[in-house]
Amino acid sequence: MANSRPPFYQSTIEKLLLENRCPPCIYGEESKKTYLTWFDIEYYNSLPTMLEVSKNGFCKQHGWQISSLGNKLSTLNQFVANIKLTELKNIKAVLQSNKNGWLGQIWPLSIIFSRRSVNVFLDILIRLHTTKKCPICETIEQGEQMALTYMASFLKEKKGQEIYRKSPALCWRHLIGLFYEVPTEITLLLADIHIEQLQKLDSDFEEYFRKTDYRFSNEPKGEEQLAWLKSLRFYVGERFK
């Protein structure tokens, strides 16, 4: 498969921060777009993709997102459906094996065979009940992680720290993720920056509620009107179509 990650340079970090956008959110989304572009061109019909999807599947969100390709997905979906058919036949065969065999009708062999088939059945269920992420989810996470690595490098420099102090654009999830990538002194710096940010946000909320009082409702509206949106963006992340 072609590399699904778009090029991402240190200058991109600075640009996104100055635009008040969370770099890992943006890069995760760009990685997804690149994957979907290649999926449309090549991946949808490739054997590695078909094997990967047959094992892990797509999550509900991304599965329906690729449904826009329509009948183009027929080869992939037939392959996956046939894999699932084989898996169900295997389950049925295991459950019926001790029931139909003559050894399975004789006590105490019936108990031994029954336990053995149950163990095989449970092994199959464990194998099929995968906890692996869908290929698109995994691609997004890889993009986000790469951005966090670049962010850690960016914040080692004084210039990077100054830029981030002026525009603390990370969402909560990626802020916590970045704590794993940076030394303690940078973690403390980030904590201070975002404490200040959230205290300012709290003041904006107080101002908003003050102006909902009829006594002050005629005062000019300001930044406090967007406090809800800034807060939502911080704990949810960037919004994408």
Steps between C-alpha positions, in 0.01 A plus 500: 500500500609855439587712803171653615661778703533841335825694549499696824773749590584713801379811316157336480486485881563872526248581227225293661565644845485855366166407343394369845455146370602180679784348291438133595127537423579654162769251410283206600228632271745558213633146543144368478434700182817365342406143593152544352645644180727197458221267605290634214789468253663174605442360850137395456600220263837395647549167676677650807203732555249219456685282752529789746132589474394135529687479833433840655221651295422869486338677791141612446595861426766426239323197356204714403731777385655275234154378398493801267711286263194281442542194275871570477518323837349178365827303474607602850160436654460161332842399629414609856156334486656170388754517784215551748309211339799270551536613862135424576528157336804429718306596813212276396733208426668527841170512688362203308816287512444335839124495453507291182805278558438156658778556757319813610198289598687275747548604862756612625641569152204727435618730781858508370391569142252761617763689697744480212249642251407777744868594535545504123182706467625752757836523323319583176288765672806662657670510161196645326423753773779731389590815689711633216408838356357549156762592235376858474491551879854365516614734222354798686677400821830462317460849357414644841800329659736636237369851565554453875860398430552815296328707770740363761795601282343840428456578871864428584585833340433831677339636185260207493410554864434871440278422201305242696450733796336752265288234331436191719307307238522138615177327594481318834561150360811603309627717786498191723656298217779757471580463871629151415739645242663790686724538808361618834597865451304518174203324662502765776521776240204357308301456821559866593404619152174306498413587860523864395294424189224326697492769768445757225228278357333478841505880524335518157225265619444717807473805276259319271271406790523851640369640172208258503375700800241751374685780680805457276343345191537818296877510539704433183568134436862387489726194511289349775240404240744245356606348833277196444658434160857539625427264788337243272791510259747453786348184643365352174766597244483649152178480306511345154231451239 
